[in-house]
Tab-separated table of C-alpha atoms and ligand atoms in Angstrom:
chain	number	residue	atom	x	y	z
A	183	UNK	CA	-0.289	-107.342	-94.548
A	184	UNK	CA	1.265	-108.485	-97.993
A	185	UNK	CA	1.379	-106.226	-100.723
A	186	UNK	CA	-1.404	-106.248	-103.599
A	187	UNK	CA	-0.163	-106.558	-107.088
A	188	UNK	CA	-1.678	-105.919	-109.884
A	189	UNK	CA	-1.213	-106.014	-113.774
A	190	UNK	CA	-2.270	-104.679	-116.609
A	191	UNK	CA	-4.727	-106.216	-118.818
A	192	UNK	CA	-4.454	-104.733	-122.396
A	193	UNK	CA	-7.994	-105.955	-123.125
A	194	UNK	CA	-9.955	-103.819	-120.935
A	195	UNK	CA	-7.079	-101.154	-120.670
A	196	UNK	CA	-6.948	-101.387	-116.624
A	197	UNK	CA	-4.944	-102.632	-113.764
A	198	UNK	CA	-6.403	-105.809	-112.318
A	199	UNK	CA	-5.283	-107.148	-109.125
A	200	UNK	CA	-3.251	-110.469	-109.581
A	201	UNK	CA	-4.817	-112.799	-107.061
A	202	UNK	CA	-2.129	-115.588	-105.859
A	203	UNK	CA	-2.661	-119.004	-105.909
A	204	UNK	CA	-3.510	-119.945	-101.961
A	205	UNK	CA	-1.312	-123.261	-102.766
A	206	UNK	CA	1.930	-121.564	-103.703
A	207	UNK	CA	1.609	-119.031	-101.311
A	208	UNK	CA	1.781	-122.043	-98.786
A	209	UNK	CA	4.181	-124.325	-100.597
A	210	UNK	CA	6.810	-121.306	-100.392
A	211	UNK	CA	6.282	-120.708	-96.811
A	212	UNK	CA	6.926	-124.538	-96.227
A	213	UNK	CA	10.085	-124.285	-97.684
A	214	UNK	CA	11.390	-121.034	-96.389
A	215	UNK	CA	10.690	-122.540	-92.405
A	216	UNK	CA	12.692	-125.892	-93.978
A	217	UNK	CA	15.533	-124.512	-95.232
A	218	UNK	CA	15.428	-121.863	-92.223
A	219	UNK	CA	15.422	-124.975	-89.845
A	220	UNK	CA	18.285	-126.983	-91.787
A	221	UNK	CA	20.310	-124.015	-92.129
A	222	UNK	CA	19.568	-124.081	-88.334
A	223	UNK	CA	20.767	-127.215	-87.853
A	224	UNK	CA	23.471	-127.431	-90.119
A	225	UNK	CA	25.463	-124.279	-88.178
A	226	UNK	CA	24.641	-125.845	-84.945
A	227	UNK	CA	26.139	-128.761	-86.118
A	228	UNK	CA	29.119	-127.236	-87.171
A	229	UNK	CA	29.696	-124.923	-84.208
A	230	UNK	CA	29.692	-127.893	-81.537
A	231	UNK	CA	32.047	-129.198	-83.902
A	232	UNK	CA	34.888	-126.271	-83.626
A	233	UNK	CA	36.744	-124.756	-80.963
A	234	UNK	CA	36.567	-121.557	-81.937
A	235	UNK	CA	33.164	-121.365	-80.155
A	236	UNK	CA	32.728	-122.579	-76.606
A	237	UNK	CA	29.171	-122.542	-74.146
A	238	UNK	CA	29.335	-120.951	-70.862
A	239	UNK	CA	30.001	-123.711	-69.100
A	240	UNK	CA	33.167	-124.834	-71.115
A	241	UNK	CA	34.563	-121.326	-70.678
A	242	UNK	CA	34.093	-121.690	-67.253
A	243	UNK	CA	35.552	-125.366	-66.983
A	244	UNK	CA	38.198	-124.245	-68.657
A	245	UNK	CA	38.927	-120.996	-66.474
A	246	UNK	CA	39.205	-123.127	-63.617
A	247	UNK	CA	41.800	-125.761	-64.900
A	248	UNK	CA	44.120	-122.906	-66.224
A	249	UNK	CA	43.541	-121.858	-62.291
A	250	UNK	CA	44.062	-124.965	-61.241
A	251	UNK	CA	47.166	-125.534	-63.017
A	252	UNK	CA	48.783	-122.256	-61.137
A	253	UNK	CA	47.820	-123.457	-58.292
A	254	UNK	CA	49.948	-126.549	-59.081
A	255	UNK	CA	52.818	-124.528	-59.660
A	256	UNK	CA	52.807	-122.150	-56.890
A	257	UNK	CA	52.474	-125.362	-54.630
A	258	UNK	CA	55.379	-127.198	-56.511
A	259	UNK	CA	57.614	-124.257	-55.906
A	260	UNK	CA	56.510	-123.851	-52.164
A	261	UNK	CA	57.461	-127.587	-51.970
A	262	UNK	CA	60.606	-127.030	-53.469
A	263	UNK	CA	61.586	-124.267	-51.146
A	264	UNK	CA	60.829	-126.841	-48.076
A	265	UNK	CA	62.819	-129.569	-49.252
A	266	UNK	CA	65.454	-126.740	-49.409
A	267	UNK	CA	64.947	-125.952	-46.014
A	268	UNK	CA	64.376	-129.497	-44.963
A	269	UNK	CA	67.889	-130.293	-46.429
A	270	UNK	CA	69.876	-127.478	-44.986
A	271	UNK	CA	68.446	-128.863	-40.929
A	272	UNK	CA	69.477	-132.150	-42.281
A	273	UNK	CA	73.198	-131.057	-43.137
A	274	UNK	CA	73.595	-128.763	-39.690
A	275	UNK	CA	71.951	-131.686	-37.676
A	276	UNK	CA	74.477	-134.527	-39.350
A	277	UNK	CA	77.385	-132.033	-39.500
A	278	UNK	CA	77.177	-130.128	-36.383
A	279	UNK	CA	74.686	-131.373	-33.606
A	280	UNK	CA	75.052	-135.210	-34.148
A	281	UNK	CA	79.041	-134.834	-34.720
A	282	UNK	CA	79.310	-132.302	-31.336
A	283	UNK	CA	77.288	-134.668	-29.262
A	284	UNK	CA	79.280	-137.610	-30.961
A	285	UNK	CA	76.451	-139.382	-32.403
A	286	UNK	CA	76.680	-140.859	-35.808
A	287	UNK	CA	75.149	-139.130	-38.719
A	288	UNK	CA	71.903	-140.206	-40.508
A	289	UNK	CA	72.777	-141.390	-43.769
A	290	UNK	CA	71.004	-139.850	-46.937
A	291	UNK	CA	69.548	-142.952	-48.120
A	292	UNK	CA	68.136	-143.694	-44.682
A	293	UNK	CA	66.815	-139.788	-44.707
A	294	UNK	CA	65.282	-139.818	-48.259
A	295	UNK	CA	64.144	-143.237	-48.908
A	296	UNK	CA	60.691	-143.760	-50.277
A	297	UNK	CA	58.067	-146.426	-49.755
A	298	UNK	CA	58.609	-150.072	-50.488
A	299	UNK	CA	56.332	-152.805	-51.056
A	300	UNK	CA	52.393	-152.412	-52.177
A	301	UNK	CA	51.681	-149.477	-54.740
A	302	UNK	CA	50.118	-146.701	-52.523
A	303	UNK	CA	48.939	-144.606	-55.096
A	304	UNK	CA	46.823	-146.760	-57.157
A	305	UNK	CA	44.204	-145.173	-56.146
A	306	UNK	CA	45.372	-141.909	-57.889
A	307	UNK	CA	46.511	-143.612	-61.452
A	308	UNK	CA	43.992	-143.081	-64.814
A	309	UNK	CA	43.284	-140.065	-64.576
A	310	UNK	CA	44.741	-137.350	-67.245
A	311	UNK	CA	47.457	-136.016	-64.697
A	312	UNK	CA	47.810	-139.093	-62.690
A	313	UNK	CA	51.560	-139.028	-63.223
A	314	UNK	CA	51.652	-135.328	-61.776
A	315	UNK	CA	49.593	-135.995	-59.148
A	316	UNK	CA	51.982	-139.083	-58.177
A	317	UNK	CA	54.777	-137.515	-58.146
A	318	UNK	CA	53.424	-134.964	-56.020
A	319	UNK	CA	52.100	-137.703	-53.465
A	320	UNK	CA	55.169	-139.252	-53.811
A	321	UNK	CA	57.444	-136.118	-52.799
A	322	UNK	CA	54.999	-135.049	-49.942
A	323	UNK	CA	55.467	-138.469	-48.478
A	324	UNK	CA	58.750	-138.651	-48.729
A	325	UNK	CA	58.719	-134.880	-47.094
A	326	UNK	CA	56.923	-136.185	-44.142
A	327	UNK	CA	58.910	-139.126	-43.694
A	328	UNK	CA	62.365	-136.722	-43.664
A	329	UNK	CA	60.496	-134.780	-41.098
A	330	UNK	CA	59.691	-137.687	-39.416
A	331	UNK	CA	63.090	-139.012	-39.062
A	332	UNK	CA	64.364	-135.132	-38.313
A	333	UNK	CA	62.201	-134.818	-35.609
A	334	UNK	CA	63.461	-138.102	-33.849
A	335	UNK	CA	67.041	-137.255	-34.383
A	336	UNK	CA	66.907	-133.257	-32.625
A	337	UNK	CA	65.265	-135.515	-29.290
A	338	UNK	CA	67.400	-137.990	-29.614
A	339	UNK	CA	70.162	-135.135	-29.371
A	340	UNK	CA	68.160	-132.567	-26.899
A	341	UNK	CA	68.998	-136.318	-24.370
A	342	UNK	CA	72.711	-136.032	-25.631
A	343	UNK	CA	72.950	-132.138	-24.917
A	344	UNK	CA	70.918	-132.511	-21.142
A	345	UNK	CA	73.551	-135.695	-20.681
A	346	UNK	CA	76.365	-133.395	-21.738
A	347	UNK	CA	75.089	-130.300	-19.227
A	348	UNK	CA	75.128	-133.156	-16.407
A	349	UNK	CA	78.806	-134.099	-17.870
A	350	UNK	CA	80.191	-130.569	-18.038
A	351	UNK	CA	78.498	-129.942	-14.665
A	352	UNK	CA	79.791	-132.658	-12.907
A	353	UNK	CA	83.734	-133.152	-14.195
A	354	UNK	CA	86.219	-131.296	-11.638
A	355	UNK	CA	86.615	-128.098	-13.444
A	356	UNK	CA	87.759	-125.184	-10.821
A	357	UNK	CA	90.606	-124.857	-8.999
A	358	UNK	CA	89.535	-125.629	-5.469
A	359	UNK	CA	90.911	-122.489	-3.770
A	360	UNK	CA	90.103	-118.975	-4.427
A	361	UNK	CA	93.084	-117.218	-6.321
A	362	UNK	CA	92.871	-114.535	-4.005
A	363	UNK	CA	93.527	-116.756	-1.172
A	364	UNK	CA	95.997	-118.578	-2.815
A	365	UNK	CA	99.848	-117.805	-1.404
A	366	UNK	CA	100.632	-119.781	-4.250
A	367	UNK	CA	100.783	-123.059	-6.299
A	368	UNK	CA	103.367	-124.915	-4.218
A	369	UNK	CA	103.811	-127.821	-6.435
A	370	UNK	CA	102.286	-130.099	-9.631
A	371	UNK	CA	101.781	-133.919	-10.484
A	372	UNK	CA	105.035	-135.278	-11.431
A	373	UNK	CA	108.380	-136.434	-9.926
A	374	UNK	CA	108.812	-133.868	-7.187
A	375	UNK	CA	111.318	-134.268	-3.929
A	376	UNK	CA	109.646	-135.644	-1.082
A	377	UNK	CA	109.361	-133.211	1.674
A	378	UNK	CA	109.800	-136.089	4.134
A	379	UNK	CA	112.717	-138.199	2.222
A	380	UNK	CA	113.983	-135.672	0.084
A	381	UNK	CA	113.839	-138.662	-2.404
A	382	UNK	CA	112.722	-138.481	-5.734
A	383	UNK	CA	108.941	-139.433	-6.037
A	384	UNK	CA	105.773	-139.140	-7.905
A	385	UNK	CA	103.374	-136.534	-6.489
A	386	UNK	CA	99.949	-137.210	-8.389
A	387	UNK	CA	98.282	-134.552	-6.965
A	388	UNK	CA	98.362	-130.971	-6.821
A	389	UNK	CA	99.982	-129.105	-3.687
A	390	UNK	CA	98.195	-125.272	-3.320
A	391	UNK	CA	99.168	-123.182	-0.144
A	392	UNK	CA	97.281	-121.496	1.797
A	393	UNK	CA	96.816	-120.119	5.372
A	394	UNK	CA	95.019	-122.750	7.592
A	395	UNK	CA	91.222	-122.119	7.567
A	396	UNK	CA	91.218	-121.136	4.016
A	397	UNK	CA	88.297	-121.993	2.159
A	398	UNK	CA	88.076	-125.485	-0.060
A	399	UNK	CA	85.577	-125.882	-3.034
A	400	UNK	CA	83.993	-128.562	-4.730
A	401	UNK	CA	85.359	-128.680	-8.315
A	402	UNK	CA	82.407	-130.162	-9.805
A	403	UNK	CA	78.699	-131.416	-9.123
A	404	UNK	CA	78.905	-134.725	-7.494
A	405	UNK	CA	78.568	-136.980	-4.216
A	406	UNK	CA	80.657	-136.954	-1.152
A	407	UNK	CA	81.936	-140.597	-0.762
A	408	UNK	CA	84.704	-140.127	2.187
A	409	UNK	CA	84.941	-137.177	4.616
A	410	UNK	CA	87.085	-138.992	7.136
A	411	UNK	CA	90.515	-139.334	8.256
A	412	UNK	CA	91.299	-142.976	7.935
A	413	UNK	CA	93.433	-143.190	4.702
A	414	UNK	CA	96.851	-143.195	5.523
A	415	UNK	CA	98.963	-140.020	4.569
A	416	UNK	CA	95.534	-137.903	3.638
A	417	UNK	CA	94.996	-136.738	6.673
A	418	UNK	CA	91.423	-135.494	6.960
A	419	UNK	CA	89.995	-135.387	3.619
A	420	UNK	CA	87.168	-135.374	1.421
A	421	UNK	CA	86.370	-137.662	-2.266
A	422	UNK	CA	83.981	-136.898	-4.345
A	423	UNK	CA	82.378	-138.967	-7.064
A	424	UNK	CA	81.503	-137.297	-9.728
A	425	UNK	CA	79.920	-139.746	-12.193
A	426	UNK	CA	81.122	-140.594	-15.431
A	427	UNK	CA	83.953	-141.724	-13.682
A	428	UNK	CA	85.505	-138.518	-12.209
A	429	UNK	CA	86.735	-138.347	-8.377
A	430	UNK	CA	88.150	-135.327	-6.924
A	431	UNK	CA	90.266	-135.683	-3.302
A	432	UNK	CA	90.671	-133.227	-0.696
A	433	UNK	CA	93.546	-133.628	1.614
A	434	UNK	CA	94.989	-132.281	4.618
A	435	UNK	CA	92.037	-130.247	6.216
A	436	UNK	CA	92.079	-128.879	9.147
A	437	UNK	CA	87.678	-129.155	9.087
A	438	UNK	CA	84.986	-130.363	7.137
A	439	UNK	CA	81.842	-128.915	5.849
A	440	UNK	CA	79.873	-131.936	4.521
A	441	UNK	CA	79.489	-135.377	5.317
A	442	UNK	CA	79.579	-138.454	3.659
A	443	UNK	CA	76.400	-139.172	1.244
A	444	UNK	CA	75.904	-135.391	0.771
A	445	UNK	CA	75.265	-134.166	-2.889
A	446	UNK	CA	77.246	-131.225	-3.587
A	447	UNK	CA	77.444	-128.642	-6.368
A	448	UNK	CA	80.404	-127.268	-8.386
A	449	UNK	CA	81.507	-124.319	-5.991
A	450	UNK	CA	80.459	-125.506	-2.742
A	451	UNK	CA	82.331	-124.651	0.725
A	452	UNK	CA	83.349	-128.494	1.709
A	453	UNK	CA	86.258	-127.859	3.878
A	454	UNK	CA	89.138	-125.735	5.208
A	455	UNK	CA	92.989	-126.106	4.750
A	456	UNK	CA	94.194	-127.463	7.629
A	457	UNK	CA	98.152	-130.124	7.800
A	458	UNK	CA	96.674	-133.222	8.863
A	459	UNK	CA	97.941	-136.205	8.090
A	460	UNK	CA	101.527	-136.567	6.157
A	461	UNK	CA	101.838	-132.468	5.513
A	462	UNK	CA	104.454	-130.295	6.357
A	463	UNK	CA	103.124	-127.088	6.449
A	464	UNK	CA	99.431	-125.942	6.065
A	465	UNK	CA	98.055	-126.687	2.246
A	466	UNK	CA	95.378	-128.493	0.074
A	467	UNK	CA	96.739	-131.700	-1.909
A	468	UNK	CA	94.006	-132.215	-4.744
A	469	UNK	CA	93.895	-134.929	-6.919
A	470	UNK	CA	91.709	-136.055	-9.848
A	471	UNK	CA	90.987	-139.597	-10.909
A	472	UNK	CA	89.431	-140.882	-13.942
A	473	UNK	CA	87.941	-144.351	-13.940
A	474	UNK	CA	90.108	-144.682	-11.030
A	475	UNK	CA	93.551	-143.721	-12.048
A	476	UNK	CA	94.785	-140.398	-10.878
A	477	UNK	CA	95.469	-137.766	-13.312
A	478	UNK	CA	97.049	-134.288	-14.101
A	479	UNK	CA	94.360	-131.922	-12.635
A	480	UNK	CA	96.203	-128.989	-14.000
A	481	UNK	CA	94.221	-129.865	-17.546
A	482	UNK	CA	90.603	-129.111	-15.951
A	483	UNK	CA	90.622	-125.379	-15.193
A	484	UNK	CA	88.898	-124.116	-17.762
A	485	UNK	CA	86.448	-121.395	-16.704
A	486	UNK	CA	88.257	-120.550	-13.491
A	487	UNK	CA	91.227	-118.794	-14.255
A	488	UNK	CA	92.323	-116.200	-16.717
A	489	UNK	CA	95.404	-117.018	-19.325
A	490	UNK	CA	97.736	-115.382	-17.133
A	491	UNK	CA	96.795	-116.892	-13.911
A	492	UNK	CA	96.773	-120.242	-16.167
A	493	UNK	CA	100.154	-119.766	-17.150
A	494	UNK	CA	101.428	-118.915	-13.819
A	495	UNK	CA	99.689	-121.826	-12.816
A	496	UNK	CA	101.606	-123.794	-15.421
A	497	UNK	CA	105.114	-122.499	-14.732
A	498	UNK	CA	104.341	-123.099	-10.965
A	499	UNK	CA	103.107	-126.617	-11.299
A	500	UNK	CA	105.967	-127.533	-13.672
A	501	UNK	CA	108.338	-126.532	-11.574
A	502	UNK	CA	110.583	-129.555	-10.191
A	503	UNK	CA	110.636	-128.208	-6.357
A	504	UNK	CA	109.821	-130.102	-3.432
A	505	UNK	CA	105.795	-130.968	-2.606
A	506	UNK	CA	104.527	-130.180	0.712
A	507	UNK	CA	102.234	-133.732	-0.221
B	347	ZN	ZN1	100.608	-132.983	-2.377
């Protein structure tokens, strides 16, 4: 309820009660809800038009791009720290598995190149961070292409490293007798006396003696191509082929073990030492061949014989005495 005014009226010496004018009591409501509702308007007006103030919904927008944006970063440094990783299997597959198993490295160019031709990430320009979010694209891509190229190399070299078990497997690597039954390393390959002629002649073999009977060995995994007695001087004796073009030759035995067309391993009993054929006393003649020439077998022990049986073996084989052939 408004308050009742009054005044006081000199003529009849009393308060009377001012009665307001219905009009102006309405005309000054009028304006107080107008001026209310432009002063309304006017801050409205001016708050969409600052910063300082934002709705919900732009405090939440913007909540999620600063989230966004670390997001971003975290995944640009985990990217980083692939590449790093990527790069270091890329250096230890050009610099040690491709140059062990003799394969040519991949060059860097070839490794890191990116993608020609049609623009691939149209799709992803005109937006505010287009040029981030090409970049990004463009280092992922090249990422998976690395990997891709990676990948094909290690089977590409897993085939080289299975061909190279095969290799190692199959070149004539032991010495064909036992040490133990060894009497010793009669003579090497090189000009030795004939035992026959007593002249002066190339012996491209090895000469080991050992009672008759002793055990012979295959020196590596391969095929047996002769076990027979018909090449002259020999005696009875075994070849194998070993592939890659390795032969090993067994001569003088007193008995086989195998026959022709049987696949043998690297250590298998194939014979025993016997003096057939052009021998003078009971030993093994071994040879080696490479792509058919015959060659010092004295350089393919490895593995079987310790540095000091190796050296004995050495000063033994260089020694210029007569072969028993
Ligand atoms: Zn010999």
């Amino acid at each position: 309820m408004s308050k009742v005014k009054y005044y006081y009226d000199p003529d009849t010496l009393s308060y009377r009660k001012i009665e307001p004018k219905k009009s102006r009591r309405y005309r000054n409501i009028a304006l107080f809800i107008a001026g209310s509702a432009l002063f309304g308007l006017f801050s409205l007006i001016l708050l969409l038009n600052t910063n300082m103030v934002n709705t919900p919904r732009e405090l939440s927008l913007n909540r999620e791009v600063k989230n966004y944006e670390l997001q971003f970063e975290l995944l640009d440094k985990k990217m980083q720290q692939i590449e790093e990783v990527l790069a270091n299997i890329e250096d230890r597959d050009n610099n040690i598995y491709r140059l062990y198993f003799e394969a040519n490295p991949i060059p860097e160019e070839q490794r890191r190149a990116g993608f020609g031709g049609i623009n691939r990430y149209k799709s992803l320009e005109g937006f505010n961070n287009s040029e981030m979010v090409i970049a990004t694209t463009k280092r992922l891509d090249i990422i998976k292409k690395q990997m891709a190229i990676q990948s094909k190399s290690l089977e590409e070299i897993a085939l080289l490293a299975k061909e190279k078990e095969k290799l190692l497997a199959a070149i004539p690597a032991i010495q064909p007798i036992n040490n133990s039954e060894l009497t010793r390393m009669a003579s090497g390959y090189g000009y030795r006396s004939d035992p026959f002629t007593k002249a002066r002649k190339m012996h491209r073999g090895m000469d080991f003696t050992a009672p008759r009977g002793t055990p012979i060995y295959a020196s590596g995994d391969g095929k047996v191509t002769r076990a027979d007695n018909n090449s002259s001087g020999y005696g009875k004796h075994i070849r194998i082929d070993h592939g890659y073009g390795y032969m090993s030759l067994y001569a003088h035995l007193s008995k086989y073990n195998v026959n022709k067309g049987q696949k043998v391993k690297r250590g298998d009993l194939i014979g025993f030492v016997g003096s057939t054929g052009r021998s003078e006393a009971p030993h093994l003649h071994y040879e080696v061949f490479k792509d058919k020439e015959r060659i010092n077998p004295i350089n393919f022990y490895y593995g079987s014989l310790s540095l000091k049986e190796f050296e004995n073996m050495l000063k033994y084989a260089n020694q210029e005495n007569q072969s028993l052939d």
